[in-house]
Amino acid sequence: MLARIKTFLKASQFKYEKTYIRPMMVPQHVYVLRFGKKKLNNRLIAKYSHSWTGRLKIDEIDLRLHGQHNPRVFQDENELLKYLASHILTDDGRERYAKVRKAAEREHVGE
């Protein structure tokens, strides 16, 4: 889940830690990804459910950078990647991410 986000974080030299939460009272599952360069002070919360065919369906992605109180809400992974690339990366990080993304696309097409 969120493989492109993890690829982005690895290419940008961010450390991350993932946890899974299954709340008892709501039908949604929650996936929490904490990340950062030195401290894990940024948080990505993905709320998802399963469709009747068993596929994962992302309902909402919340991003809290540096302990924000009001999260930024995204509907899909593409919007989130655009936001992260424009707000977090330096020029070196953008170039490194572009190389890693191209290599991942070539690998995915070759399967």
PDB file of N, CA and C in Angstrom, residues 23-61:
ATOM      1  N   PRO A  23      -9.367   0.242  13.827  1.00  0.00           N
ATOM      2  CA  PRO A  23     -10.326   0.712  14.828  1.00  0.00           C
ATOM      3  C   PRO A  23     -11.501  -0.263  14.949  1.00  0.00           C
ATOM      4  N   MET A  24     -12.020  -0.373  16.137  1.00  0.00           N
ATOM      5  CA  MET A  24     -13.092  -1.338  16.370  1.00  0.00           C
ATOM      6  C   MET A  24     -14.470  -0.799  15.998  1.00  0.00           C
ATOM      7  N   MET A  25     -14.671   0.499  16.036  1.00  0.00           N
ATOM      8  CA  MET A  25     -16.010   1.049  15.870  1.00  0.00           C
ATOM      9  C   MET A  25     -16.338   1.516  14.448  1.00  0.00           C
ATOM     10  N   VAL A  26     -15.351   1.640  13.576  1.00  0.00           N
ATOM     11  CA  VAL A  26     -15.612   2.124  12.216  1.00  0.00           C
ATOM     12  C   VAL A  26     -15.146   1.068  11.210  1.00  0.00           C
ATOM     13  N   PRO A  27     -15.748   1.046  10.034  1.00  0.00           N
ATOM     14  CA  PRO A  27     -15.378   0.031   9.050  1.00  0.00           C
ATOM     15  C   PRO A  27     -14.062   0.315   8.324  1.00  0.00           C
ATOM     16  N   GLN A  28     -13.520   1.521   8.499  1.00  0.00           N
ATOM     17  CA  GLN A  28     -12.285   1.866   7.808  1.00  0.00           C
ATOM     18  C   GLN A  28     -11.063   1.326   8.535  1.00  0.00           C
ATOM     19  N   HIS A  29     -10.038   1.023   7.770  1.00  0.00           N
ATOM     20  CA  HIS A  29      -8.742   0.660   8.311  1.00  0.00           C
ATOM     21  C   HIS A  29      -7.873   1.915   8.242  1.00  0.00           C
ATOM     22  N   VAL A  30      -6.863   2.001   9.086  1.00  0.00           N
ATOM     23  CA  VAL A  30      -6.012   3.182   9.110  1.00  0.00           C
ATOM     24  C   VAL A  30      -4.559   2.732   9.026  1.00  0.00           C
ATOM     25  N   TYR A  31      -3.828   3.351   8.118  1.00  0.00           N
ATOM     26  CA  TYR A  31      -2.425   3.076   7.893  1.00  0.00           C
ATOM     27  C   TYR A  31      -1.676   4.365   8.200  1.00  0.00           C
ATOM     28  N   VAL A  32      -0.721   4.340   9.132  1.00  0.00           N
ATOM     29  CA  VAL A  32       0.009   5.536   9.542  1.00  0.00           C
ATOM     30  C   VAL A  32       1.463   5.377   9.133  1.00  0.00           C
ATOM     31  N   LEU A  33       1.974   6.380   8.448  1.00  0.00           N
ATOM     32  CA  LEU A  33       3.359   6.388   7.993  1.00  0.00           C
ATOM     33  C   LEU A  33       4.018   7.637   8.556  1.00  0.00           C
ATOM     34  N   ARG A  34       4.938   7.457   9.497  1.00  0.00           N
ATOM     35  CA  ARG A  34       5.655   8.587  10.075  1.00  0.00           C
ATOM     36  C   ARG A  34       6.992   8.696   9.360  1.00  0.00           C
ATOM     37  N   PHE A  35       7.386   9.919   8.980  1.00  0.00           N
ATOM     38  CA  PHE A  35       8.624  10.079   8.228  1.00  0.00           C
ATOM     39  C   PHE A  35       9.309  11.389   8.578  1.00  0.00           C
ATOM     40  N   GLY A  36      10.591  11.458   8.221  1.00  0.00           N
ATOM     41  CA  GLY A  36      11.376  12.654   8.449  1.00  0.00           C
ATOM     42  C   GLY A  36      12.837  12.391   8.139  1.00  0.00           C
ATOM     43  N   LYS A  37      13.609  13.466   8.005  1.00  0.00           N
ATOM     44  CA  LYS A  37      15.047  13.319   7.741  1.00  0.00           C
ATOM     45  C   LYS A  37      15.786  12.900   9.003  1.00  0.00           C
ATOM     46  N   LYS A  38      15.604  13.655  10.093  1.00  0.00           N
ATOM     47  CA  LYS A  38      16.292  13.350  11.348  1.00  0.00           C
ATOM     48  C   LYS A  38      15.335  12.763  12.379  1.00  0.00           C
ATOM     49  N   LYS A  39      14.200  13.415  12.573  1.00  0.00           N
ATOM     50  CA  LYS A  39      13.175  12.919  13.494  1.00  0.00           C
ATOM     51  C   LYS A  39      11.940  12.545  12.681  1.00  0.00           C
ATOM     52  N   LEU A  40      11.188  11.600  13.165  1.00  0.00           N
ATOM     53  CA  LEU A  40       9.959  11.171  12.485  1.00  0.00           C
ATOM     54  C   LEU A  40       8.807  12.064  12.943  1.00  0.00           C
ATOM     55  N   ASN A  41       8.866  13.338  12.555  1.00  0.00           N
ATOM     56  CA  ASN A  41       7.860  14.288  13.040  1.00  0.00           C
ATOM     57  C   ASN A  41       6.801  14.629  11.999  1.00  0.00           C
ATOM     58  N   ASN A  42       6.797  13.987  10.851  1.00  0.00           N
ATOM     59  CA  ASN A  42       5.761  14.167   9.835  1.00  0.00           C
ATOM     60  C   ASN A  42       4.908  12.905   9.815  1.00  0.00           C
ATOM     61  N   ARG A  43       3.623  13.085   9.549  1.00  0.00           N
ATOM     62  CA  ARG A  43       2.724  11.932   9.621  1.00  0.00           C
ATOM     63  C   ARG A  43       1.803  11.902   8.411  1.00  0.00           C
ATOM     64  N   LEU A  44       1.665  10.729   7.836  1.00  0.00           N
ATOM     65  CA  LEU A  44       0.750  10.496   6.720  1.00  0.00           C
ATOM     66  C   LEU A  44      -0.243   9.443   7.200  1.00  0.00           C
ATOM     67  N   ILE A  45      -1.518   9.779   7.175  1.00  0.00           N
ATOM     68  CA  ILE A  45      -2.554   8.864   7.644  1.00  0.00           C
ATOM     69  C   ILE A  45      -3.451   8.523   6.459  1.00  0.00           C
ATOM     70  N   ALA A  46      -3.455   7.253   6.077  1.00  0.00           N
ATOM     71  CA  ALA A  46      -4.297   6.799   4.965  1.00  0.00           C
ATOM     72  C   ALA A  46      -5.460   6.006   5.535  1.00  0.00           C
ATOM     73  N   LYS A  47      -6.673   6.468   5.258  1.00  0.00           N
ATOM     74  CA  LYS A  47      -7.876   5.750   5.679  1.00  0.00           C
ATOM     75  C   LYS A  47      -8.393   5.002   4.455  1.00  0.00           C
ATOM     76  N   TYR A  48      -8.545   3.703   4.614  1.00  0.00           N
ATOM     77  CA  TYR A  48      -8.979   2.906   3.464  1.00  0.00           C
ATOM     78  C   TYR A  48      -9.968   1.842   3.901  1.00  0.00           C
ATOM     79  N   SER A  49     -10.658   1.314   2.918  1.00  0.00           N
ATOM     80  CA  SER A  49     -11.601   0.227   3.163  1.00  0.00           C
ATOM     81  C   SER A  49     -11.435  -0.784   2.030  1.00  0.00           C
ATOM     82  N   HIS A  50     -12.173  -1.847   2.123  1.00  0.00           N
ATOM     83  CA  HIS A  50     -12.128  -2.874   1.086  1.00  0.00           C
ATOM     84  C   HIS A  50     -13.430  -2.827   0.299  1.00  0.00           C
ATOM     85  N   SER A  51     -13.317  -2.958  -1.019  1.00  0.00           N
ATOM     86  CA  SER A  51     -14.525  -3.027  -1.832  1.00  0.00           C
ATOM     87  C   SER A  51     -15.107  -4.434  -1.711  1.00  0.00           C
ATOM     88  N   TRP A  52     -16.244  -4.653  -2.281  1.00  0.00           N
ATOM     89  CA  TRP A  52     -16.877  -5.968  -2.157  1.00  0.00           C
ATOM     90  C   TRP A  52     -16.099  -7.038  -2.903  1.00  0.00           C
ATOM     91  N   THR A  53     -15.220  -6.635  -3.842  1.00  0.00           N
ATOM     92  CA  THR A  53     -14.380  -7.607  -4.548  1.00  0.00           C
ATOM     93  C   THR A  53     -13.081  -7.878  -3.807  1.00  0.00           C
ATOM     94  N   GLY A  54     -12.832  -7.142  -2.717  1.00  0.00           N
ATOM     95  CA  GLY A  54     -11.638  -7.367  -1.926  1.00  0.00           C
ATOM     96  C   GLY A  54     -10.500  -6.400  -2.209  1.00  0.00           C
ATOM     97  N   ARG A  55     -10.689  -5.508  -3.164  1.00  0.00           N
ATOM     98  CA  ARG A  55      -9.633  -4.537  -3.488  1.00  0.00           C
ATOM     99  C   ARG A  55      -9.592  -3.432  -2.446  1.00  0.00           C
ATOM    100  N   LEU A  56      -8.403  -2.876  -2.251  1.00  0.00           N
ATOM    101  CA  LEU A  56      -8.251  -1.755  -1.334  1.00  0.00           C
ATOM    102  C   LEU A  56      -8.739  -0.482  -2.003  1.00  0.00           C
ATOM    103  N   LYS A  57      -9.469   0.321  -1.254  1.00  0.00           N
ATOM    104  CA  LYS A  57      -9.986   1.579  -1.768  1.00  0.00           C
ATOM    105  C   LYS A  57      -9.587   2.672  -0.779  1.00  0.00           C
ATOM    106  N   ILE A  58      -8.707   3.577  -1.212  1.00  0.00           N
ATOM    107  CA  ILE A  58      -8.274   4.664  -0.342  1.00  0.00           C
ATOM    108  C   ILE A  58      -9.376   5.704  -0.287  1.00  0.00           C
ATOM    109  N   ASP A  59      -9.854   5.973   0.909  1.00  0.00           N
ATOM    110  CA  ASP A  59     -10.922   6.952   1.089  1.00  0.00           C
ATOM    111  C   ASP A  59     -10.361   8.355   1.295  1.00  0.00           C
ATOM    112  N   GLU A  60      -9.263   8.460   2.024  1.00  0.00           N
ATOM    113  CA  GLU A  60      -8.730   9.772   2.357  1.00  0.00           C
ATOM    114  C   GLU A  60      -7.280   9.632   2.811  1.00  0.00           C
ATOM    115  N   ILE A  61      -6.458  10.614   2.447  1.00  0.00           N
ATOM    116  CA  ILE A  61      -5.074  10.660   2.900  1.00  0.00           C
ATOM    117  C   ILE A  61      -4.871  11.994   3.598  1.00  0.00           C
TER     118      ILE A  61
END
